[in-house]
Coordinates of C-alpha atoms in Angstrom, one line a residue:
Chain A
X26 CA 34.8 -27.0 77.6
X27 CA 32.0 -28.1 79.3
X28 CA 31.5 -27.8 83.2
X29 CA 28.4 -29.2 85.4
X30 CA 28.5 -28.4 88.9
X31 CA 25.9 -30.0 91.1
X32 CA 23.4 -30.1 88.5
X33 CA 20.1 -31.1 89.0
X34 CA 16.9 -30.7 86.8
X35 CA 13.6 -31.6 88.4
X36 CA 9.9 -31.4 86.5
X37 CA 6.7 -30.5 87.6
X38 CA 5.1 -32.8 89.7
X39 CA 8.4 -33.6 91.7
X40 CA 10.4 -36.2 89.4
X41 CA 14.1 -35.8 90.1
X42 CA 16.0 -36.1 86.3
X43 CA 19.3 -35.0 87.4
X44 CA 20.7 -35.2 90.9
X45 CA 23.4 -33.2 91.7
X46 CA 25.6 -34.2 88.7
X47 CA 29.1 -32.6 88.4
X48 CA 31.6 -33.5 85.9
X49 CA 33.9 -31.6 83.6
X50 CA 34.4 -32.1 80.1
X51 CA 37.6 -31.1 78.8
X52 CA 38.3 -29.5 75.1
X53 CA 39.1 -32.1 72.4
X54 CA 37.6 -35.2 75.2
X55 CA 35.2 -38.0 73.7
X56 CA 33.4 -39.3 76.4
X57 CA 30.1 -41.2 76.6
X58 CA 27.2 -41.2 78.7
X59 CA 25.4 -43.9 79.3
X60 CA 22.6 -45.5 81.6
X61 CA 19.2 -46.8 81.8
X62 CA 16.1 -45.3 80.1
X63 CA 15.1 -43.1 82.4
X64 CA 18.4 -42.2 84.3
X65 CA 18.6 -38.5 83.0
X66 CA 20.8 -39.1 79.6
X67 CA 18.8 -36.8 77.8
X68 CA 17.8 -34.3 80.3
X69 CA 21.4 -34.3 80.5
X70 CA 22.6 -33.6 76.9
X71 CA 19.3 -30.7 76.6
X72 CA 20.5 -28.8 79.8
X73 CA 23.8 -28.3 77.6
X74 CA 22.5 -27.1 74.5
X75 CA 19.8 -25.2 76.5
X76 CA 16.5 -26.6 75.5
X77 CA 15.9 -26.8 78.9
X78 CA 16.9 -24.9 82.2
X79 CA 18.0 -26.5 85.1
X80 CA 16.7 -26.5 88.8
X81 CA 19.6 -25.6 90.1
X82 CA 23.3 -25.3 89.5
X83 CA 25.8 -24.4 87.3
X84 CA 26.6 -25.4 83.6
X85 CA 29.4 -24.0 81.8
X86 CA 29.8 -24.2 77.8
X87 CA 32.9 -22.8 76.3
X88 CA 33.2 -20.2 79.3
X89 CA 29.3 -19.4 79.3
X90 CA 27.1 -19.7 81.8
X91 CA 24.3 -21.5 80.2
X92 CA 21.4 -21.0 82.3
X93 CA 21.5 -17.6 82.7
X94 CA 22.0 -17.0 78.8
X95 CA 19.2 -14.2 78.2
X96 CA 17.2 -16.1 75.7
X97 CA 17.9 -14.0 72.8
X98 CA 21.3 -15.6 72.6
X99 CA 20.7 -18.8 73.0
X100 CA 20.7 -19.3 69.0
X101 CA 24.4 -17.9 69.0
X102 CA 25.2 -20.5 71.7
X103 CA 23.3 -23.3 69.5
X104 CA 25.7 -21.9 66.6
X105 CA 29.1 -23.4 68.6
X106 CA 27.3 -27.3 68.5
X107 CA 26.4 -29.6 66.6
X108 CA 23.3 -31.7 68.0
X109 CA 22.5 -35.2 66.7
X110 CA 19.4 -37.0 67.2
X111 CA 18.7 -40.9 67.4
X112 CA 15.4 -40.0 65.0
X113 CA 17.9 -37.9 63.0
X114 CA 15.3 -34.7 62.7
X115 CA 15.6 -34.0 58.7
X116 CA 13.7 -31.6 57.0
X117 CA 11.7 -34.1 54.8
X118 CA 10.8 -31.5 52.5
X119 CA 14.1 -30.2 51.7
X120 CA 17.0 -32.3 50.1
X121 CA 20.1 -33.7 51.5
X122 CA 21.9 -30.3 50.4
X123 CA 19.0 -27.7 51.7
X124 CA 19.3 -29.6 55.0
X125 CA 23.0 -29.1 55.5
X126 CA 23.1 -25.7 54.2
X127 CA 20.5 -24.2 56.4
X128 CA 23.0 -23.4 59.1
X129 CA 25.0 -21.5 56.8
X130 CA 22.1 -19.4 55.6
X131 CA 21.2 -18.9 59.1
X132 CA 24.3 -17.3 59.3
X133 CA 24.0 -15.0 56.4
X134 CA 26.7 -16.4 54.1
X135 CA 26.7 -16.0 50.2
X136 CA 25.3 -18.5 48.0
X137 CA 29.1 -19.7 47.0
X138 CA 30.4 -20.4 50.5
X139 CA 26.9 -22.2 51.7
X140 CA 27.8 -24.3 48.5
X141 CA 30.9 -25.2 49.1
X142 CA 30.7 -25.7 52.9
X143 CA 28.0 -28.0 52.3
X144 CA 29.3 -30.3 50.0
X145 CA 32.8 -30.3 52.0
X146 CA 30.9 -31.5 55.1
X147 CA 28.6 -33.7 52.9
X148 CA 31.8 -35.3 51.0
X149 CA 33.3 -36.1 54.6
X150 CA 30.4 -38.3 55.6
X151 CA 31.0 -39.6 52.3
X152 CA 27.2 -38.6 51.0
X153 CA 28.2 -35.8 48.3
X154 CA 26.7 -37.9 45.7
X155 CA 23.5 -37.8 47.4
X156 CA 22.9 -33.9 47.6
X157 CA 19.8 -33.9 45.7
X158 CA 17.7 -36.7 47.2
X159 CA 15.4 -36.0 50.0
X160 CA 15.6 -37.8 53.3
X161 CA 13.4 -39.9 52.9
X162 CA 15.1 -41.3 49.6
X163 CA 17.7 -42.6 51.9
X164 CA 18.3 -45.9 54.4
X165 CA 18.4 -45.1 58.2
X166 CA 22.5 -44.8 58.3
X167 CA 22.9 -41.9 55.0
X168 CA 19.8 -40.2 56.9
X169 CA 22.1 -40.0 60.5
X170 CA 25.1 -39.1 58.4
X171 CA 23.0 -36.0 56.6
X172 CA 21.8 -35.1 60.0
X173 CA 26.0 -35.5 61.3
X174 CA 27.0 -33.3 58.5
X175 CA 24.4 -30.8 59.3
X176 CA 25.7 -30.8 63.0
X177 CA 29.2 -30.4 61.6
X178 CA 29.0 -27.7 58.9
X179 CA 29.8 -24.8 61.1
X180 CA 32.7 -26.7 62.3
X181 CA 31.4 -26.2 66.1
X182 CA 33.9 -26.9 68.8
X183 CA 31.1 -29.4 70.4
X184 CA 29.4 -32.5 68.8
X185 CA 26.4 -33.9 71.3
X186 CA 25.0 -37.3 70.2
X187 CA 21.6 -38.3 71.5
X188 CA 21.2 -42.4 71.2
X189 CA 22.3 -41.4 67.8
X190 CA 22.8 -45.1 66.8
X191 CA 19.8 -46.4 68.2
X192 CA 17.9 -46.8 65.4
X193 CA 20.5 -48.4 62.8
X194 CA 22.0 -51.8 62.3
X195 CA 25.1 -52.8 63.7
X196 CA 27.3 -52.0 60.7
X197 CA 25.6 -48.7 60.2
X198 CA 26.4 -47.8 64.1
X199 CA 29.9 -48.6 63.3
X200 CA 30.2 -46.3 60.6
X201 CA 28.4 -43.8 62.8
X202 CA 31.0 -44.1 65.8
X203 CA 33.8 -44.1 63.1
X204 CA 32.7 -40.5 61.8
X205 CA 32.5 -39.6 65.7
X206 CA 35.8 -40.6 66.3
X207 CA 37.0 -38.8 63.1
X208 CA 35.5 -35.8 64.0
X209 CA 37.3 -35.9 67.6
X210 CA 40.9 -36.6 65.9
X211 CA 40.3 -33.6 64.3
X212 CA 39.6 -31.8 67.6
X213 CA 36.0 -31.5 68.5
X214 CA 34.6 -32.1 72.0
X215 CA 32.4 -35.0 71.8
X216 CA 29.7 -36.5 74.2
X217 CA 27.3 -39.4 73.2
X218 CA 24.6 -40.7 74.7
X219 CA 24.0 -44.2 73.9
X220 CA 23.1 -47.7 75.4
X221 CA 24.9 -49.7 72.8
X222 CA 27.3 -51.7 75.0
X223 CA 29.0 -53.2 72.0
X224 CA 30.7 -49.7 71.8
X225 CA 31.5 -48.9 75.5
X226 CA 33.8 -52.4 75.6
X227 CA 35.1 -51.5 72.0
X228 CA 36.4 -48.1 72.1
X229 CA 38.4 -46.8 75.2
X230 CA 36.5 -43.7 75.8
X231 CA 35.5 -42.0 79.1
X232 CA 32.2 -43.0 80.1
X233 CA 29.8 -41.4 82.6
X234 CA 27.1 -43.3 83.8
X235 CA 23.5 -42.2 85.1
X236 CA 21.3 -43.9 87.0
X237 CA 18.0 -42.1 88.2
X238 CA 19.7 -39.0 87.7
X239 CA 22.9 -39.6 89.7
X240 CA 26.1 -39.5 88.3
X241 CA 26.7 -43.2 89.2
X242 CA 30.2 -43.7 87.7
X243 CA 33.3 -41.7 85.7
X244 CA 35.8 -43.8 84.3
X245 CA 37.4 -40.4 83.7
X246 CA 40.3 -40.7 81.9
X247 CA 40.8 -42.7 78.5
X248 CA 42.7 -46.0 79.3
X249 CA 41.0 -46.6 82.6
X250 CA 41.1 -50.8 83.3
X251 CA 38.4 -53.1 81.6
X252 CA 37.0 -54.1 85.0
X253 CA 36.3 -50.7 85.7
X254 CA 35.0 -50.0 82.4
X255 CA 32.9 -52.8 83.1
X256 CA 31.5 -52.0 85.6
X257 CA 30.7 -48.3 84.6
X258 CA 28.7 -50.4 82.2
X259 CA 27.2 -52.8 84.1
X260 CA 26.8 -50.2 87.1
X261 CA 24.8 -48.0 84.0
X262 CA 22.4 -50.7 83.4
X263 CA 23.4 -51.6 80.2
X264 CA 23.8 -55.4 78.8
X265 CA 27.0 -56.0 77.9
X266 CA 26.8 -58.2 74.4
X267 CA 29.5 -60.4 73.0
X268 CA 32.2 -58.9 70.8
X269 CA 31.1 -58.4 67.2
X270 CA 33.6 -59.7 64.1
X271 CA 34.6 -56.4 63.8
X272 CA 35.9 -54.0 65.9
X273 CA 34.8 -50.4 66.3
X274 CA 38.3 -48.4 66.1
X275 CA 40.2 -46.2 68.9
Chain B
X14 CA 22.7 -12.1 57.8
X15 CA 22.6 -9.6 55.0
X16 CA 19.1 -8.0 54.7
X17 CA 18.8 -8.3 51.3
X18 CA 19.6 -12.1 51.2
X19 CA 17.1 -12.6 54.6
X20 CA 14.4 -10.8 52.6
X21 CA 15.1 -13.2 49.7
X22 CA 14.6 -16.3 52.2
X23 CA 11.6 -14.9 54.0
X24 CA 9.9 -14.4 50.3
X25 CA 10.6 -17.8 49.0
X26 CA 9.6 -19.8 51.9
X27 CA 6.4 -17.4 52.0
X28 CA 5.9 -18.6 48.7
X29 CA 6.2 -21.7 49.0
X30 CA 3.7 -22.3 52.4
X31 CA 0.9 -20.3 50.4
X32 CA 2.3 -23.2 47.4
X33 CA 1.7 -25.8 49.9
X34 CA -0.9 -24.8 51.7
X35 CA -2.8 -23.2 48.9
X36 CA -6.7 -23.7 50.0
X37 CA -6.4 -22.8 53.5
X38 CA -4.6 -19.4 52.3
X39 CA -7.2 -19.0 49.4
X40 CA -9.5 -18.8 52.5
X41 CA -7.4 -16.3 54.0
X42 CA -6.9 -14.3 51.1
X43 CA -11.1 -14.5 50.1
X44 CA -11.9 -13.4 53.6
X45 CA -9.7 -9.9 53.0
X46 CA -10.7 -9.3 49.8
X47 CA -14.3 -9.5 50.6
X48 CA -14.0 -7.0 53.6
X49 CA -11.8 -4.9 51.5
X50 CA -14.4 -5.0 48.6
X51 CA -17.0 -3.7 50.6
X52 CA -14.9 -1.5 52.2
X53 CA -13.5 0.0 48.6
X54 CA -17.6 0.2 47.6
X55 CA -18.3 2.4 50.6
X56 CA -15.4 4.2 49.7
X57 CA -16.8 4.6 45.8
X58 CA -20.1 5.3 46.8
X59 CA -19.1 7.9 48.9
X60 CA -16.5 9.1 47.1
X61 CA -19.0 9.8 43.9
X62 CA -21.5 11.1 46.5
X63 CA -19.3 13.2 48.3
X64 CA -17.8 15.2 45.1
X65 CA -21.7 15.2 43.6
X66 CA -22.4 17.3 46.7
X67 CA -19.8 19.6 46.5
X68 CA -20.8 20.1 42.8
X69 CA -24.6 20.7 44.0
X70 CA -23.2 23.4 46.8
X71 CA -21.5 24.8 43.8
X72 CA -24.7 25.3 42.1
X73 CA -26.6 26.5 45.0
X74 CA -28.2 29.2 45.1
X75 CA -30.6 31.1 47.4
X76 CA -34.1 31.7 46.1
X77 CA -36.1 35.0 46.9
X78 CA -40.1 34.8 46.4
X79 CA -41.9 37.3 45.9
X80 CA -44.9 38.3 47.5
X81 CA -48.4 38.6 44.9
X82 CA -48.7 42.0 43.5
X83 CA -44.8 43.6 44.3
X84 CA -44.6 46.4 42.1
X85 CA -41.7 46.0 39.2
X86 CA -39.7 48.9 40.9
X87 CA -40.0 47.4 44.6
X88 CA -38.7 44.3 43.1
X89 CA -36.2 46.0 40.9
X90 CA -35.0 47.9 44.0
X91 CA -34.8 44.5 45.7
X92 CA -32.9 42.7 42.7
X93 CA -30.4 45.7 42.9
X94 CA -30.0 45.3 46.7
X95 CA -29.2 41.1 46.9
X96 CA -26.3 41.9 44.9
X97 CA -24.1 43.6 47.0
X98 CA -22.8 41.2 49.3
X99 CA -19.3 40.0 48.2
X100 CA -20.5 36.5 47.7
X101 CA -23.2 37.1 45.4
X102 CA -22.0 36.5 41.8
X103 CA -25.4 36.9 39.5
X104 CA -29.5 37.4 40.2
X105 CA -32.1 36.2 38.3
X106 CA -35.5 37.5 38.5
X107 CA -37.7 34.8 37.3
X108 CA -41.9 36.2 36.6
X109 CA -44.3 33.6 37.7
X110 CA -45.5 33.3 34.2
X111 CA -42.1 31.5 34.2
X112 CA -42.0 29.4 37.3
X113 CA -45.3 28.0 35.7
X114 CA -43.5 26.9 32.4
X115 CA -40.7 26.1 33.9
X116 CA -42.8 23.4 36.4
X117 CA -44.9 22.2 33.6
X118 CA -41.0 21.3 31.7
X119 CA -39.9 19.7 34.8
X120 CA -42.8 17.6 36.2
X121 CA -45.2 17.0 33.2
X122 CA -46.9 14.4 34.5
X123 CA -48.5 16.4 37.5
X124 CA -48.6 19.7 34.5
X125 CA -52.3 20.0 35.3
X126 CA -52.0 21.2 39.0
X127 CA -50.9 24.5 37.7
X128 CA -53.6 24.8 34.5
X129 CA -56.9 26.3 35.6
X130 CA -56.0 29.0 38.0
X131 CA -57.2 32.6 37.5
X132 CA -54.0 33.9 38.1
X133 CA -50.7 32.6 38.2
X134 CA -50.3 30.3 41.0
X135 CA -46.9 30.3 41.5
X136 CA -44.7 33.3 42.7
X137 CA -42.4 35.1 40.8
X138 CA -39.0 35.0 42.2
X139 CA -35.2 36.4 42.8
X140 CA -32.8 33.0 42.0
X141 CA -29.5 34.4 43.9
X142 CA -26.2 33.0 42.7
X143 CA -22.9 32.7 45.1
X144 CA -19.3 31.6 45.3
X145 CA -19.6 29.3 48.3
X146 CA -15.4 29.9 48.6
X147 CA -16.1 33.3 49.5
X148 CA -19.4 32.8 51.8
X149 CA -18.6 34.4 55.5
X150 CA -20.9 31.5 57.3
X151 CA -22.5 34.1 60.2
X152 CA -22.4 37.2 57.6
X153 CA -24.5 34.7 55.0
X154 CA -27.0 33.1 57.6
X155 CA -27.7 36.9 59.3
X156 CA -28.1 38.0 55.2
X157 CA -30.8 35.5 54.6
X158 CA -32.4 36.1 58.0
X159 CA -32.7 39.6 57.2
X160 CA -34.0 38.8 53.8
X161 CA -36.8 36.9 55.7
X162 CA -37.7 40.1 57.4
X163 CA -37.9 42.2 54.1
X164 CA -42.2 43.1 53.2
X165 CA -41.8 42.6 49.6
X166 CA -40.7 39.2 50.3
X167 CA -42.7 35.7 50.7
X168 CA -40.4 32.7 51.5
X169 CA -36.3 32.4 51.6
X170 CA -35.4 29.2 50.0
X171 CA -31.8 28.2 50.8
X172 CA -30.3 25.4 49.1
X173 CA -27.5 25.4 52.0
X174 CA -30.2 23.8 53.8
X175 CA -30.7 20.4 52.3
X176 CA -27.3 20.5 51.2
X177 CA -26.1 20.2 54.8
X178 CA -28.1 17.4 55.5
X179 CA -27.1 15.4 52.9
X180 CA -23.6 16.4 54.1
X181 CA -24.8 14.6 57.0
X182 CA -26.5 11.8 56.1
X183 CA -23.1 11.4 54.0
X184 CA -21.3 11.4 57.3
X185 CA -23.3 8.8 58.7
X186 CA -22.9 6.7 55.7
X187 CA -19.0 7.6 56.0
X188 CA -19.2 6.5 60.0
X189 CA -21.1 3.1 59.4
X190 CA -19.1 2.2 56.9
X191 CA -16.2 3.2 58.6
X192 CA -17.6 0.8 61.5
X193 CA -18.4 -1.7 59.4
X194 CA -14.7 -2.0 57.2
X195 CA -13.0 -2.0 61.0
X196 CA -15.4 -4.9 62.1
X197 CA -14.8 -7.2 58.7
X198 CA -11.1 -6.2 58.6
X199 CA -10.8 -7.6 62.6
X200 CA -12.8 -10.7 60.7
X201 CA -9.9 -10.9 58.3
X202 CA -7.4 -10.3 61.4
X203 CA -8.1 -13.5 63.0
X204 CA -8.9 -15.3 60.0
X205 CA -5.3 -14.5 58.3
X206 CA -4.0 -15.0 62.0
X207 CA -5.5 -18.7 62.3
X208 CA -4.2 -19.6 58.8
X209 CA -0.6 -19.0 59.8
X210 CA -0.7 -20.8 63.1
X211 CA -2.2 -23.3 61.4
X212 CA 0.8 -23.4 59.0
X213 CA 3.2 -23.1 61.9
X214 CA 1.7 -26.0 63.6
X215 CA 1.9 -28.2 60.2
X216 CA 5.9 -27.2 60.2
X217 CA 6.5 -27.9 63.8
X218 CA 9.3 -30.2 63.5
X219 CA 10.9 -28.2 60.6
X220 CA 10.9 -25.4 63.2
X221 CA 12.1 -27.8 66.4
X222 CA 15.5 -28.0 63.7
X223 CA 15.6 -24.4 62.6
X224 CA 15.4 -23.4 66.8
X225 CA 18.2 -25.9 67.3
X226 CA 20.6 -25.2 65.3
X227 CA 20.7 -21.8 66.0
X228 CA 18.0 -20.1 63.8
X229 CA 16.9 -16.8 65.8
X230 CA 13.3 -16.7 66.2
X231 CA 13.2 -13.3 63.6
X232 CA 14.7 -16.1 60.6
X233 CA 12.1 -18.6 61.5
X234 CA 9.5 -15.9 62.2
X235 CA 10.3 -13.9 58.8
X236 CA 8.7 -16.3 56.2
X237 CA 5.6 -16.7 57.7
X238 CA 5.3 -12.6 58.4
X239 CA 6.0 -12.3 54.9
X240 CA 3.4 -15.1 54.4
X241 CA 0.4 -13.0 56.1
X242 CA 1.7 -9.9 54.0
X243 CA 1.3 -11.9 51.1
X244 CA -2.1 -12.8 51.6
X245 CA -3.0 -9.6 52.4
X246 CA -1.7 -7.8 49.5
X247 CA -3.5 -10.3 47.5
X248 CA -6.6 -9.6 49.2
X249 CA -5.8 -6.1 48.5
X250 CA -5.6 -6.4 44.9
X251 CA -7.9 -8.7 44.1
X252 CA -11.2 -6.1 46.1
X253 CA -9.3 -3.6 43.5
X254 CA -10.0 -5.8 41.1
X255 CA -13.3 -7.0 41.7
X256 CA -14.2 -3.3 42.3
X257 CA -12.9 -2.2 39.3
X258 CA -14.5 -4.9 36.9
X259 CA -17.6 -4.1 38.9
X260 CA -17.7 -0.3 37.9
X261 CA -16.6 -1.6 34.2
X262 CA -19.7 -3.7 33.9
X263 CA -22.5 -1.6 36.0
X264 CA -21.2 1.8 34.4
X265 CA -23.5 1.5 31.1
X266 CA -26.2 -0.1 32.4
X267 CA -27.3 2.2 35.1
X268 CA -29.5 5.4 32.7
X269 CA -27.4 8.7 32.8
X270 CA -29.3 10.1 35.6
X271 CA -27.9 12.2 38.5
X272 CA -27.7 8.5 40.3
X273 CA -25.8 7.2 37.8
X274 CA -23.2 9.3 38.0
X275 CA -23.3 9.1 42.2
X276 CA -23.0 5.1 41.6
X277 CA -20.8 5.2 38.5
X278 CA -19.0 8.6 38.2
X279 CA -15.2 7.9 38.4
X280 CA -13.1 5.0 39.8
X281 CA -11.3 4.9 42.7
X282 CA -8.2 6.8 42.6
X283 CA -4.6 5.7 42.2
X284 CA -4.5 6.8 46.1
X285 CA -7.7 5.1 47.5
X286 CA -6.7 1.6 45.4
X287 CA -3.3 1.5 46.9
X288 CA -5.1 2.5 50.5
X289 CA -6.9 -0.8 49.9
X290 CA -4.0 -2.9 49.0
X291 CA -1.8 -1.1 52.3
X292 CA -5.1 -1.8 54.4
X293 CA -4.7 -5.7 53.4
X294 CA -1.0 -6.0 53.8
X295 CA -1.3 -4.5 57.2
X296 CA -3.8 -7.0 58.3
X297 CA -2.2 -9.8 56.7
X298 CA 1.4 -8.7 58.9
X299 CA -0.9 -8.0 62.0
X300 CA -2.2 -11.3 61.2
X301 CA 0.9 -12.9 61.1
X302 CA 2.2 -11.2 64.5
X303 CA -0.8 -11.8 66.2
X304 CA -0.3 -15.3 65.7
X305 CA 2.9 -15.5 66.4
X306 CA 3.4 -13.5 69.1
X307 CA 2.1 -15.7 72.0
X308 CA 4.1 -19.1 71.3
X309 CA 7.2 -20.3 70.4
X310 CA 6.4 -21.5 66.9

């Protein structure tokens, strides 16, 4: 589903952001990736949906060569996944409903069907009673779930998660990384970035770990041992934190 | 997407940016329909001037004078001679006994310049009528040039003349106008142009989510092309407007003189008012594309 070989990205002025990464996603995987600030997460997660370009080598989504998509396709690419932000990225002027449904109308369907798509994907983040309110009407964890249901409304094959819990509470990131896995049970690829090592001792997901752009550790598999797991952590730079009360599912 | 339901977005969020950004597009909108105005003025001016001259070619008409002391059957002869080219349509003979009354009628305040003399001081003359459709421009100048060479005759007066010039001055008029509209609807180019960047630039981050999701850059760019065409026809509309409440107000003021009716005649036409409303929509879409056209808004 998605394919990096020997990836890297470097900017202007020499900084390396990616080094040579190569890992393969498969379709239907959860994985995260995880590191320092710095170590290329983003960079990373851009390079897939094309907001950026890499130096040199190869991504594959879905079969398509990403970097040399002529850029008059790159919306049709955008179309096959859902991005999520850690600052969710809401249209503040539009409500709950305009926000989700904007895909839709992108994509040239009838007033009905934008309806009904949007409160289906709004009802399964469990905010269809909220349609009408603006983003702003809402605490930090409806806002992420808007912007989750506007990620999901064109049912893409891909979910990508940027630090999308970094700016909640605890109980709100739990409810976030519930809906993630939820949406994977029902067979979408997902990758998250985050740093939160609550949730990479919790839930037995593959992990890739960056550091200064390296591909530093792949615990490739679901199911790999805690010590390894561990360590991808550790190795990533992130603190793991005692257990919390209650545990994130999976 | 289905056109019709595309057009439908582009028009409401149009709407809604000229809603939310009202003044800065009142600005935009001012600055077209104040070059537009002027423009449409030029265009009424010289519209009025233009069909005033074709009326006073109409009426032209080449005068013969006589020299003093023709006798009746010289001039008679003469008379029977201008009217056989095909463009002539009626002579005249006026006496000089008439010229005189006929300059005391028109210019009584200077009546005295021709009271006193011994004799008639002005001559008498052959007023030639013509249908400009069928003048033959060589075979009319060569008939007046050989009218020039007849004894019996004093001075050719041919209206043609000053009738040309003022064709020309009208041309000038027509070319710095002409010069002048292009300059102030540039103006209103770059004005309309800095408005919607502007706009773009307050709806950044909206357009950071449209581009992500997988808007193509025709769906975000449609609203605010529709947008500059908006303010444009406005500007359009309202110079029509202003122009027309203008000619409403200044039309019986100005004295029914021969100026009046080159100032005031008749309003623009249905065609010249919607030339001024296409001339604003096109600068407010050239507006819009100009500003566009370099970035990725």
């Amino acid at each position: 589903m998605i394919h990096f070989y020997r990836v890297s990205k470097h900017y202007p002025g020499g900084q390396r952001a990616l080094d040579e990464v190569t890992f393969q996603l498969d379709r239907g995987e959860f994985a995260f990736l995880t590191g320092p600030s710095g170590a290329g997460k983003s960079t990373l997660l851009r390079l897939i949906f094309r907001q950026e370009i890499p130096t040199s080598g190869q991504i594959l989504v879905n079969g398509r060569n990403v970097a040399s998509l002529p850029r008059r396709k790159v919306p049709f690419l955008r179309r096959t996944m859902g991005v999520v932000f850690q600052d969710f990225r809401l249209i503040p002027r539009k409500t709950v409903f305009e926000n989700v449904s904007y895909l839709p109308r992108v994509l040239g369907l009838d007033g009905q069907r934008q309806k009904r798509l949007a409160y289906e994907t709004l009802r399964r983040v469990g905010l269809a009673h909220r349609m009408k309110a603006f983003p702003l009407e809402l605490s930090g964890g409806e806002q992420q779930r808007v912007a989750i249901a506007r990620a999901l409304v064109n049912q893409p094959e891909i979910l990508v998660a940027d630090e999308p819990t970094g700016n909640l509470d605890p109980e709100m990131a739990r409810e976030i990384f519930e809906l993630f896995l939820e949406i994977n049970r029902r067979g979408t690829t997902v990758l998250v970035a985050t740093h939160d090592a609550r949730v990479l001792e919790r839930l037995d997901k593959r992990v890739l770990s960056l550091r200064a752009g390296r591909l530093q550790e792949d615990t490739a598999a679901p199911g790999a041992t805690a010590a390894r797991r561990m360590s991808a952590v550790i190795a990533a730079g992130a603190r793991p934190l005692p257990p919390v009360p209650e545990a994130v599912g999976g | 997407m289905a056109v019709h339901r595309a057009f439908g977005y582009f028009f409401r969020e149009a709407i809604v940016n000229l809603a939310r950004s009202w003044k800065i597009s009142a600005v935009a909108v001012s600055t077209i329909a104040v070059s537009l105005f002027i423009g449409g003025a030029l265009l009424l001016l010289i519209g009025n001037l233009n069909r005033q001259v074709r009326e006073w070619r109409r009426e032209a008409k080449v005068i013969v004078y006589l020299r003093p002391g023709v006798a009746p059957a010289a001039a008679a002869g003469l008379r029977a001679a201008l009217q056989k080219p095909p463009w002539v349509t009626g002579v005249e003979a006026v006496s000089a006994e008439q010229a005189r009354q006929r300059f005391v009628r028109y210019f009584p305040s200077v009546a005295e310049l021709v009271h006193g003399w011994g004799e008639e001081p002005l001559p008498a003359s052959l007023e030639v009528a013509y249908d400009p459709e069928r003048v033959q421009p060589r075979a009319f100048e060569a008939w007046v040039q050989s009218l020039r060479r007849v004894p019996q005759v004093g001075m050719v007066d041919d209206d043609r003349d000053w009738v040309s010039q003022l064709e020309d001055v009208l041309r000038v008029i027509g070319g710095i106008g002409l010069a002048v509209v292009v300059v102030l609807l540039v103006a209103a180019i770059f004005t309309i142009a800095s408005v919607i960047r502007l706009t773009a630039y307050l709806y950044r981050d909206e357009i950071d989510v449209m581009r992500l999701v997988g808007a193509t850059e025709l769906f975000i760019r449609g609203p605010f092309y529709v947008e500059g065409l908006l303010q444009g026809i406005l500007g359009g509309a309202l110079a029509v407007a202003a122009l027309y409440l203008g000619h409403l107000v200044m039309a019986p003021q100005v004295p029914r003189t021969w100026l009046a009716g080159v100032l005031t005649g008749s309003f623009l036409s249905l065609r010249d008012q919607l030339l001024i409303v296409t001339l604003g929509a096109l600068a407010g879409f050239v507006g819009a594309v100009a500003s566009l056209r370099r970035e990725e808004v």
